[in-house]
Coordinates of N, CA and C and ligand atoms in Angstrom, one line a residue:
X1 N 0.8 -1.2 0.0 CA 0.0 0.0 0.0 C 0.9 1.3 0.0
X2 N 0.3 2.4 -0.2 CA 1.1 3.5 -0.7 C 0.7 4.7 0.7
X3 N 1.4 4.7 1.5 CA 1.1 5.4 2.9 C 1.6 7.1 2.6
X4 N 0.6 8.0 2.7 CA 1.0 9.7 2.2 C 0.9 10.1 3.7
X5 N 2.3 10.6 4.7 CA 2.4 10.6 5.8 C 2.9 12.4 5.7
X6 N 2.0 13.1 6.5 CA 2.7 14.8 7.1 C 3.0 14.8 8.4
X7 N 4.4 15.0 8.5 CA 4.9 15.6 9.7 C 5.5 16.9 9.9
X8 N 5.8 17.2 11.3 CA 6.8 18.2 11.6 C 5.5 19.5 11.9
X9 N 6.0 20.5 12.3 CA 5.1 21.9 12.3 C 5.6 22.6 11.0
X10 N 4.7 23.5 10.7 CA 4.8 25.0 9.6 C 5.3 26.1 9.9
X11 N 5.8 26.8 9.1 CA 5.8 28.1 9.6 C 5.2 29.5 9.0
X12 N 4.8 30.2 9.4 CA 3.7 31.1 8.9 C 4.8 32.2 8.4
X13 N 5.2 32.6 8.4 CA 6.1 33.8 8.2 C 5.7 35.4 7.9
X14 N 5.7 36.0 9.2 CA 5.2 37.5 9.4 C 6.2 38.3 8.7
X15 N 7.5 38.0 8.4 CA 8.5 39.4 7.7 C 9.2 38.2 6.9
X16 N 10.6 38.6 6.1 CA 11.4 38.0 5.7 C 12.2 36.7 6.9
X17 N 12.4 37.1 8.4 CA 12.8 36.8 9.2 C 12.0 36.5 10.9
X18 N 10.8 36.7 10.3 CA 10.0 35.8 11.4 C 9.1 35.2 10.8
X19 N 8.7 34.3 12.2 CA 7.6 33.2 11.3 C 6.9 32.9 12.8
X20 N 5.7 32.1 12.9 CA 4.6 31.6 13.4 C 4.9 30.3 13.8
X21 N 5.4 29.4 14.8 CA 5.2 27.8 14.3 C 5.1 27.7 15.7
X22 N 5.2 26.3 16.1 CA 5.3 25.2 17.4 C 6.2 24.3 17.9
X23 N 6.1 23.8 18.8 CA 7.3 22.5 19.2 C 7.2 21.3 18.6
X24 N 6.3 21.4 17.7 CA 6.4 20.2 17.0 C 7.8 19.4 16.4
X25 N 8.1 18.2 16.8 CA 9.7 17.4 16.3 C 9.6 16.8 15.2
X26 N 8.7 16.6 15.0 CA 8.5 15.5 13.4 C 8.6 14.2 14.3
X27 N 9.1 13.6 15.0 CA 9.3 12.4 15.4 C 8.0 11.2 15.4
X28 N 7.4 11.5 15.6 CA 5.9 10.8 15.1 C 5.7 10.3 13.7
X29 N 5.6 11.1 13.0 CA 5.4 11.4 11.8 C 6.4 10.5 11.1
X30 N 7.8 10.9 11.4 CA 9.0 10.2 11.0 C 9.3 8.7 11.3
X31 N 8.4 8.6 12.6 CA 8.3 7.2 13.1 C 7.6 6.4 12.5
X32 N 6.7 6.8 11.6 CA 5.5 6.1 11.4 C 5.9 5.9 9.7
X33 N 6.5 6.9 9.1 CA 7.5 6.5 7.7 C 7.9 5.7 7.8
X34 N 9.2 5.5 8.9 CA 10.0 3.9 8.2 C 9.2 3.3 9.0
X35 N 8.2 3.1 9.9 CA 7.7 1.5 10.2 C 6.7 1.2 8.8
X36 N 6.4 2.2 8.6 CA 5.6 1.5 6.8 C 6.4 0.8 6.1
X37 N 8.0 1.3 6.0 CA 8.8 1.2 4.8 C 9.0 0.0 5.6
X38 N 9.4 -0.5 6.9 CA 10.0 -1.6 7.0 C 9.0 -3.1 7.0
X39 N 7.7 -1.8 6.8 CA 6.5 -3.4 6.4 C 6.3 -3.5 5.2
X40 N 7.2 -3.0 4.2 CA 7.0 -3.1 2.9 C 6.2 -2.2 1.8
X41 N 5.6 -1.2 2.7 CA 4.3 -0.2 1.6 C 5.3 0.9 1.4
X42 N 4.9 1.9 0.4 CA 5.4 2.9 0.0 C 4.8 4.1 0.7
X43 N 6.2 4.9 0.9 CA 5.7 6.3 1.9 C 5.9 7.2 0.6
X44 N 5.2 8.7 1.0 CA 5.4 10.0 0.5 C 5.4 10.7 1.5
X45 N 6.5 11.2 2.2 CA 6.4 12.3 3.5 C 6.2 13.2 3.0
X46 N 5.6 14.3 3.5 CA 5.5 15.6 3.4 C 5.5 16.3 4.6
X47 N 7.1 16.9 4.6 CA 7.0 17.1 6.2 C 7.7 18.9 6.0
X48 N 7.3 19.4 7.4 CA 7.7 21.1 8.1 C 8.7 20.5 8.0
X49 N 9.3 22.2 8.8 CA 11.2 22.3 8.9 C 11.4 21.1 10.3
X50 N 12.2 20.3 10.4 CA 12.6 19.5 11.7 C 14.3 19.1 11.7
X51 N 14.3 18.5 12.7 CA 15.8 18.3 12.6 C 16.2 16.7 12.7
X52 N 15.4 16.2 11.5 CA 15.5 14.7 11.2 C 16.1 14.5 10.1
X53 N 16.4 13.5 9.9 CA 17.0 12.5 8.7 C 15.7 12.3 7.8
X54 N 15.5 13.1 6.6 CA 14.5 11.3 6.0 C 14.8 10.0 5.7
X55 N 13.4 9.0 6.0 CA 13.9 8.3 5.4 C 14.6 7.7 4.6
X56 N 15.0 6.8 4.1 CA 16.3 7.0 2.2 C 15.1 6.3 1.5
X57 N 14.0 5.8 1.8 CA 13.8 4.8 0.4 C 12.0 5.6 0.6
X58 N 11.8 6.5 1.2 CA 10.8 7.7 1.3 C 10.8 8.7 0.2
X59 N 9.6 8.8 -0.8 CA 9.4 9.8 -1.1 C 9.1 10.8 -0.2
X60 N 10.3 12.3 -0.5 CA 10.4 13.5 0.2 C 10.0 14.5 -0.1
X61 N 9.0 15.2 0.6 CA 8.3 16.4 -0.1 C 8.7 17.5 1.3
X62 N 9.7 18.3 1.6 CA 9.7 19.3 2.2 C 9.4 20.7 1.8
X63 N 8.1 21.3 3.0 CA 7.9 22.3 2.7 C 8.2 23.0 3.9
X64 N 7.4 24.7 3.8 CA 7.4 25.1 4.8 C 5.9 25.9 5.8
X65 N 5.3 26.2 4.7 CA 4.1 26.4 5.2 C 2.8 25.8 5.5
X66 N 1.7 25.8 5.8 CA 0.2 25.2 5.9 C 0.1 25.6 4.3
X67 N 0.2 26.6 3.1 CA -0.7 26.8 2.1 C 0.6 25.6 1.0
X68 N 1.9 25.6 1.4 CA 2.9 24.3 0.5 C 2.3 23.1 1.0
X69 N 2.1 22.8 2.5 CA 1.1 21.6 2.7 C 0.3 21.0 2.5
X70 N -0.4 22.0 2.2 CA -1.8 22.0 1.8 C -1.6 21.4 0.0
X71 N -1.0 21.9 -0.6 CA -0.5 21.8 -2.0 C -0.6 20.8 -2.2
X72 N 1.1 19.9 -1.3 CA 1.8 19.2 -1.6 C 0.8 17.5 -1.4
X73 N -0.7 17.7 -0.5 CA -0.9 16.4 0.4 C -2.1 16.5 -0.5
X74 N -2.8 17.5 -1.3 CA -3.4 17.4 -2.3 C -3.2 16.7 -3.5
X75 N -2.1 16.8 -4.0 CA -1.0 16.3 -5.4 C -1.0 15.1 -5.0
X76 N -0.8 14.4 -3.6 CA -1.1 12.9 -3.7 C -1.9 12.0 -3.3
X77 N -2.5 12.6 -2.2 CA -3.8 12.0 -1.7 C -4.6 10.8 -2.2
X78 N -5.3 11.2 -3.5 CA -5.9 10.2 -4.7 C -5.1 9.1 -5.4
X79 N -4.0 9.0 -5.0 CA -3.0 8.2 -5.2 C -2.8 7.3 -4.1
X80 N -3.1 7.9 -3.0 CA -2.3 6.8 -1.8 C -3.7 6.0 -1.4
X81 N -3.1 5.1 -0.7 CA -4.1 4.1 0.2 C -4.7 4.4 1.7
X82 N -3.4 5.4 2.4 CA -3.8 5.7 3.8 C -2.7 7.1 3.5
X83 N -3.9 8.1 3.8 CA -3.4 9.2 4.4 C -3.6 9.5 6.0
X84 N -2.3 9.7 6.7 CA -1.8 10.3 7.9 C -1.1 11.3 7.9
X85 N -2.4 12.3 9.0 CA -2.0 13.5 8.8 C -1.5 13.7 10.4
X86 N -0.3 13.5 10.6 CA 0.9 13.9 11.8 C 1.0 15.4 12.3
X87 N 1.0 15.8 10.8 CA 1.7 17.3 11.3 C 1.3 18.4 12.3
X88 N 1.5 19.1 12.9 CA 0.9 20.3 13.7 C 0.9 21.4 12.9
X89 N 0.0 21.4 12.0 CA -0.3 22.3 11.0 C -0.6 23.7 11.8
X90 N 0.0 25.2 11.4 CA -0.4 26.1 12.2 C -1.9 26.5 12.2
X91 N -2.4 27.1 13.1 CA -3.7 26.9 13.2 C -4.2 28.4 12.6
X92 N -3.4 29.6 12.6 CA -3.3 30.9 12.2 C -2.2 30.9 11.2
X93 N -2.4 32.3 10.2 CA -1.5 32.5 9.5 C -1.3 34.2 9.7
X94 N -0.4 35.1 9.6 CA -0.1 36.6 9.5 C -1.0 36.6 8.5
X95 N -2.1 37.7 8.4 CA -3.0 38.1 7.5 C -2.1 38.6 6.2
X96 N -1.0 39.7 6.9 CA 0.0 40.0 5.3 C 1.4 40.0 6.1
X97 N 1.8 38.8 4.8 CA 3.4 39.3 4.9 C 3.9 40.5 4.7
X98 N 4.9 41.1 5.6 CA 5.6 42.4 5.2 C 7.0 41.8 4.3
X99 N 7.1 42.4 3.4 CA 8.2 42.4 2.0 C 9.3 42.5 3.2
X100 N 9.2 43.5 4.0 CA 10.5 43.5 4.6 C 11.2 43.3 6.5
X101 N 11.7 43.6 6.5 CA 12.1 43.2 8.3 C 11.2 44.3 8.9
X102 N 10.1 44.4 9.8 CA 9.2 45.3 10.5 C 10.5 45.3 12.0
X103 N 10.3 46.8 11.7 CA 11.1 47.2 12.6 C 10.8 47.8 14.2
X104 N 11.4 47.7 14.9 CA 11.5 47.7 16.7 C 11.0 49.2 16.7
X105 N 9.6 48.7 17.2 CA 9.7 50.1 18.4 C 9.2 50.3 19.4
X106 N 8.7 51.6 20.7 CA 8.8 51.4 21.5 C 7.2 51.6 22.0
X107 N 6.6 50.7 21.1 CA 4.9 50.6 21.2 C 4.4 49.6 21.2
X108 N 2.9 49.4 21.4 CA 2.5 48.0 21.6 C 2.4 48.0 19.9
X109 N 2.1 46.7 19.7 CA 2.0 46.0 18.9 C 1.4 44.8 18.4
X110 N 0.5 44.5 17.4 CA -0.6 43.6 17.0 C -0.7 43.0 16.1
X111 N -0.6 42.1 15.5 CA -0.8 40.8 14.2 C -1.9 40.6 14.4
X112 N -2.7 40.7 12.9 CA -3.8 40.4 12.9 C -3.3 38.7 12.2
X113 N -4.2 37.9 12.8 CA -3.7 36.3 12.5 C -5.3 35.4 11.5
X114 N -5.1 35.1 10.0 CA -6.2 34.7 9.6 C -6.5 33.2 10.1
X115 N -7.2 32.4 10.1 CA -7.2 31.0 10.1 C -6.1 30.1 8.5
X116 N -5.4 29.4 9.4 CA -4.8 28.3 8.1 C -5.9 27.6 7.2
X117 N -6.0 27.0 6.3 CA -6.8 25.8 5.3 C -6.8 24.5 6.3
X118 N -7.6 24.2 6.6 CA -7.7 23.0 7.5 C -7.7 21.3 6.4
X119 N -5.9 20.9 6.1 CA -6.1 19.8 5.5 C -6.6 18.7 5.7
X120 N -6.8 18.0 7.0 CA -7.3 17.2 7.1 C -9.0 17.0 6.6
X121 N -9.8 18.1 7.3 CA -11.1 18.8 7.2 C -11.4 18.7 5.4
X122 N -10.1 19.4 4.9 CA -10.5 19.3 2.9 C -10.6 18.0 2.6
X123 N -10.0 17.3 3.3 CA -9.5 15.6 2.6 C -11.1 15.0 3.0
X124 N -11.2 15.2 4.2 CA -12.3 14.5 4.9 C -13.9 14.8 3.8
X125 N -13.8 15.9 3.6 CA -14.7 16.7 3.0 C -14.9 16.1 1.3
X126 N -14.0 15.1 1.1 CA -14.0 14.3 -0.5 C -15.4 13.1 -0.4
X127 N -16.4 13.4 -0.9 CA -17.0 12.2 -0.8 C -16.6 11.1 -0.7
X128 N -15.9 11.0 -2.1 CA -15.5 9.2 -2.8 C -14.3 8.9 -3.0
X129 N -13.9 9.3 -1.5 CA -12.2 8.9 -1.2 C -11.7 7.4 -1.2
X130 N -11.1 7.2 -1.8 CA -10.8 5.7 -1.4 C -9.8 5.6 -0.2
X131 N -8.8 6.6 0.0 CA -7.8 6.5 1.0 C -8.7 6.5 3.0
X132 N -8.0 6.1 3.2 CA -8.0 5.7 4.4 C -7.6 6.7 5.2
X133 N -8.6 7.5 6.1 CA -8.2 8.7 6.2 C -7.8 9.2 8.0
X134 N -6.8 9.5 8.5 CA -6.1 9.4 9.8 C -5.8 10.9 9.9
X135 N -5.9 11.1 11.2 CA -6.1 12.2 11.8 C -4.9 12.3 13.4
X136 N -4.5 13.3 13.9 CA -4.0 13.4 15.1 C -4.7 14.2 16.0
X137 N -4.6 14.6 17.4 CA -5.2 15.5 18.1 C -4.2 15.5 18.9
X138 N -3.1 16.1 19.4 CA -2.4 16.6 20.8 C -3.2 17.3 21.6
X139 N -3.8 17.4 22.6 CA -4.4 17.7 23.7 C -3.9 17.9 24.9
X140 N -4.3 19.2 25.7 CA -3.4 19.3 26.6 C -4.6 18.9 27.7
X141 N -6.2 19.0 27.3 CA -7.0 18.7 28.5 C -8.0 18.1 27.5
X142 N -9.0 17.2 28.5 CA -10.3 16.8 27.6 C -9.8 15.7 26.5
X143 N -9.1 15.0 26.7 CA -8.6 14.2 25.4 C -9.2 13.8 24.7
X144 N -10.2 13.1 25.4 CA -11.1 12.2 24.6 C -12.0 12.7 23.8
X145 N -12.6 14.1 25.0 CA -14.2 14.5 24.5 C -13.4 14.9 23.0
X146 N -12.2 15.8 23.1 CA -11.5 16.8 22.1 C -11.6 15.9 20.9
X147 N -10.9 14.6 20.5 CA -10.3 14.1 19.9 C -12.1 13.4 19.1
X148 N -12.9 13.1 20.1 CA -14.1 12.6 19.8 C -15.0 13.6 18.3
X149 N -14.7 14.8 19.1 CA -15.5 16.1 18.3 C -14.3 16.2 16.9
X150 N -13.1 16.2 16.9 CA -12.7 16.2 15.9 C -13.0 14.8 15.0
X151 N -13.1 13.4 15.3 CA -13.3 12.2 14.3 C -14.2 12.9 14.1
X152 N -15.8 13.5 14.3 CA -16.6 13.8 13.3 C -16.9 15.0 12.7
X153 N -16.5 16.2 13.2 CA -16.1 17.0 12.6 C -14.9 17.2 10.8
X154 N -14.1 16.4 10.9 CA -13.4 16.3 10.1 C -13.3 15.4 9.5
X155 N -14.6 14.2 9.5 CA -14.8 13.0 8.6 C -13.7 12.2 8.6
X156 N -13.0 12.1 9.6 CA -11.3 11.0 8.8 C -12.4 9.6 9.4
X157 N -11.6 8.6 9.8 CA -11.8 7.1 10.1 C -11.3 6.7 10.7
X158 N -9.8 7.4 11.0 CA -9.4 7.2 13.1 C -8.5 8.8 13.0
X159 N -8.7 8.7 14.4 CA -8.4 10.1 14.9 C -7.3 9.2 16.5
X160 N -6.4 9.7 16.3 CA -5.0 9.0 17.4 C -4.9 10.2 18.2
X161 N -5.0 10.0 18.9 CA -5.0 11.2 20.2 C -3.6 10.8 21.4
X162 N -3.4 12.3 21.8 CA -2.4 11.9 22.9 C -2.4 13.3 23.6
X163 N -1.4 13.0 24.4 CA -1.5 13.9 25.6 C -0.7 15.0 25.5
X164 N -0.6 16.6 24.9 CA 0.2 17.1 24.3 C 1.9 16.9 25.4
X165 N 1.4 17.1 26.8 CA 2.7 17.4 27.8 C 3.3 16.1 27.7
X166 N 2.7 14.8 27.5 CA 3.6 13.6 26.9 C 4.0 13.9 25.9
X167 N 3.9 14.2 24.8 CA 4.3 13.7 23.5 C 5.0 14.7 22.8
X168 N 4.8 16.3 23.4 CA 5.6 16.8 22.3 C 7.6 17.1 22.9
X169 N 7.8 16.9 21.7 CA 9.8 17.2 21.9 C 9.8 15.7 22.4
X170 N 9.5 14.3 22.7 CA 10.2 13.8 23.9 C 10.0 12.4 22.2
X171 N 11.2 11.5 23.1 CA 11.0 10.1 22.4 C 9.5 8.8 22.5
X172 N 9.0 9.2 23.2 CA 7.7 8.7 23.6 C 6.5 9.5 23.7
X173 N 5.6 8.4 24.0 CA 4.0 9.0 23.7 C 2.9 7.6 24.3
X174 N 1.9 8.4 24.6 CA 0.7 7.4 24.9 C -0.4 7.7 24.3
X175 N -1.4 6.4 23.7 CA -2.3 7.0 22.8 C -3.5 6.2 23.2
X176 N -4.6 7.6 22.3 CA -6.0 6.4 23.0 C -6.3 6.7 21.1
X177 N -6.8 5.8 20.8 CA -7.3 5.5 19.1 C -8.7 5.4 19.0
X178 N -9.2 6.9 18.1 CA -10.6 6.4 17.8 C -11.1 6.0 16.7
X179 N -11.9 5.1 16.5 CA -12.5 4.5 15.1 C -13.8 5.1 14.9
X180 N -14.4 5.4 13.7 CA -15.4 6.2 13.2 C -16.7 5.3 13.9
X181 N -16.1 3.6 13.7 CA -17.3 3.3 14.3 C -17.5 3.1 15.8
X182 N -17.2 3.4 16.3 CA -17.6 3.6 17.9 C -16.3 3.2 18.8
X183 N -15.5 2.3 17.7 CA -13.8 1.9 18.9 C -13.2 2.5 19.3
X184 N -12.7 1.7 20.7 CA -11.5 2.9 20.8 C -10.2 1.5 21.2
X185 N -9.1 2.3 21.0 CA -8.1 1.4 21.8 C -7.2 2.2 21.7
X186 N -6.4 1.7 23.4 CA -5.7 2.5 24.1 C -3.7 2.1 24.1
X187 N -3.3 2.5 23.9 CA -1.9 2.0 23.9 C -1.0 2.7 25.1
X188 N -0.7 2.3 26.1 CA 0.3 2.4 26.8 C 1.4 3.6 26.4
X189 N 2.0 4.4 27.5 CA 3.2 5.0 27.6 C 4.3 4.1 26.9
X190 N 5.1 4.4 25.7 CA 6.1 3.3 24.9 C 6.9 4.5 23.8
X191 N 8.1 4.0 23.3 CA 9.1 4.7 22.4 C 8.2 5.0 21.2
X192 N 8.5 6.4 20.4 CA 7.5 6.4 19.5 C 8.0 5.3 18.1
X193 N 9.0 5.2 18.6 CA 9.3 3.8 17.7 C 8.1 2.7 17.5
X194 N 7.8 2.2 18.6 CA 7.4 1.1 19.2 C 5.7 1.0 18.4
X195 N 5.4 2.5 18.8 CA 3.7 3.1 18.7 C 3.8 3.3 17.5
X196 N 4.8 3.6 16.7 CA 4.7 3.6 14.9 C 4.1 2.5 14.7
X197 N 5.0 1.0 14.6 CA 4.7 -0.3 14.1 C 3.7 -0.4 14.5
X198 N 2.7 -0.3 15.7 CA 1.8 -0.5 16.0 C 0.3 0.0 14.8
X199 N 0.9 1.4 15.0 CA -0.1 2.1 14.2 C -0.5 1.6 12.9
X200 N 1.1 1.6 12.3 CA 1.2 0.6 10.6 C 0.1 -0.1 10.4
X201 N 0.3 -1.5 11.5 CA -0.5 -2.0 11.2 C -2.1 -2.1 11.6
X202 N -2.6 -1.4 12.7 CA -4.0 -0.5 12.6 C -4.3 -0.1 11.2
X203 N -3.5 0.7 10.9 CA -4.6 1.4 9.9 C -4.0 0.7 8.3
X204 N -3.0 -0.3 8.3 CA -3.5 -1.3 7.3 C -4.7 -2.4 7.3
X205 N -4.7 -2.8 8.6 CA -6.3 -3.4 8.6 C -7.5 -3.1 8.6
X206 N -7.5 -1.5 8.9 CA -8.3 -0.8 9.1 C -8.2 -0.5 7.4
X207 N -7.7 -0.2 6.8 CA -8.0 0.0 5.5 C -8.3 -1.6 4.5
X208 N -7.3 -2.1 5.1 CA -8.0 -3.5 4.1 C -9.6 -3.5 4.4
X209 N -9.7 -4.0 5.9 CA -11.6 -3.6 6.2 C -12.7 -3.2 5.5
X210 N -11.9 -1.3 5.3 CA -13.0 -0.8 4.4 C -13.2 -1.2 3.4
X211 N -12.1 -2.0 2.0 CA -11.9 -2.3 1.3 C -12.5 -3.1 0.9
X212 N -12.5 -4.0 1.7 CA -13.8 -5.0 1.4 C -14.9 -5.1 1.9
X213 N -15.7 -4.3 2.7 CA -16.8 -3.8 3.2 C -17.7 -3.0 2.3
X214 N -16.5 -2.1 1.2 CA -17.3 -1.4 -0.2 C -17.3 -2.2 -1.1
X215 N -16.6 -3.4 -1.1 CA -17.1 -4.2 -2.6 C -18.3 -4.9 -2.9
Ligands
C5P1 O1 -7.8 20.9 14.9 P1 -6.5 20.3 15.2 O2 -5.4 21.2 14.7 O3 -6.2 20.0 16.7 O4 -6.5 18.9 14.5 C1 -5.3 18.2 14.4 C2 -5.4 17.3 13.1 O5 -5.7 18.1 12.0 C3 -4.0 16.8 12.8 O6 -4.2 15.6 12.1 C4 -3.4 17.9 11.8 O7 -2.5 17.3 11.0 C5 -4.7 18.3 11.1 N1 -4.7 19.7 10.6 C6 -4.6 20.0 9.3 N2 -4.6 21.3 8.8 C7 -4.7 22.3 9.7 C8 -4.8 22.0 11.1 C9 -4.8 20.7 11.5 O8 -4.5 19.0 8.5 N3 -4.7 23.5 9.3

């Protein structure tokens, strides 16, 4: 199967030399690339700025923004079998970039911030998707209810939730997994190594499932 995986954060960029983003590490995201590749399916990453290696035998799509993101997971989407969307896509963007470096002074100061393109929400929004559609939620409170209201709000088919004060910057993570149709399952505190392979194969059976449920 052909797995189209986003990781890492974006960056919004208010001047030439600033930008908008998050603590996001890619490490999730990156985790969940080679356990595909090492089960044999084909990746296309599309990941933010991070300070990882890609995979070698990963198709690589680095960008930098939510509107290059947006682009790039469009271009393949209809091609892949399972889209997972990892990334911490910004949730705002600077209404206008300034051409140049906005300069210091000794006043307050205001960014007007629009909403980003919500990719997961576009993808979800395809009637007659064949891909298998995955979703994340970092949460810092309410995990469940949070992660609950996003599986139907944004149409995916599992929505992997975690604890944001676990999971972000660190080599590990704990997850509760929800399924469109009413499941859930919970996976223990483990290396995000560990919780990739696991996932792999979730949402390969979770996709074979559909698969022959529509025929
Ligand atoms: O709504 P929230 O940002 O918490 O949802 C997280 C999920 O939505 C993640 O899967 C993330 O990749 C995706 N997302 C997105 N585009 C955005 C914001 C979030 O695809 N602009």
């Amino acid at each position: 199967m052909t797995f189209l995986i986003t990781a890492g954060p974006t960056r919004e960029p208010i001047d030439p030399v600033r930008y908008i983003s998050n603590r996001s590490s890619g490490k999730m995201g990156y985790a969940i690339a080679e356990a595909a590749l090492d089960a044999g399916h084909d990746v296309i990453l599309i990941s933010g700025p991070v300070n990882l290696v890609p995979p070698r035998n990963a198709k690589f799509i680095s960008v930098w923004t939510s509107d290059e993101m947006f682009g790039a997971v469009h271009q393949f989407a209809d091609s892949s079998d399972i889209c997972v969307l990892c990334a911490a896509v910004a949730d705002y963007k600077p209404a206008q970039v300034s051409p140049v470096k906005i300069k210091k002074r000794n006043a307050e100061f205001s960014l007007e911030l629009i909403p980003t393109r919500d990719i997961l929400q576009s993808l979800g929004l395809q009637q007659d998707r064949k891909f298998l559609l995955v979703g994340f939620a970092a949460e810092t409170d309410y995990l469940e209810a949070n992660a609950t209201k996003k599986l139907g709000e944004k149409n995916c088919d599992i929505i992997v939730a975690n604890d944001a004060h676990i999971g972000m910057e660190t080599d590990e993570n704990e997850l509760l997994i929800l399924f469109c149709d009413g499941e859930t399952k919970k996976i223990s505190r483990a290396p995000k190594t560990f919780l990739a392979c696991e996932l792999v194969k979730i949402f390969s059976n979770s996709q074979q499932k559909r698969l022959t449920k529509k025929m």
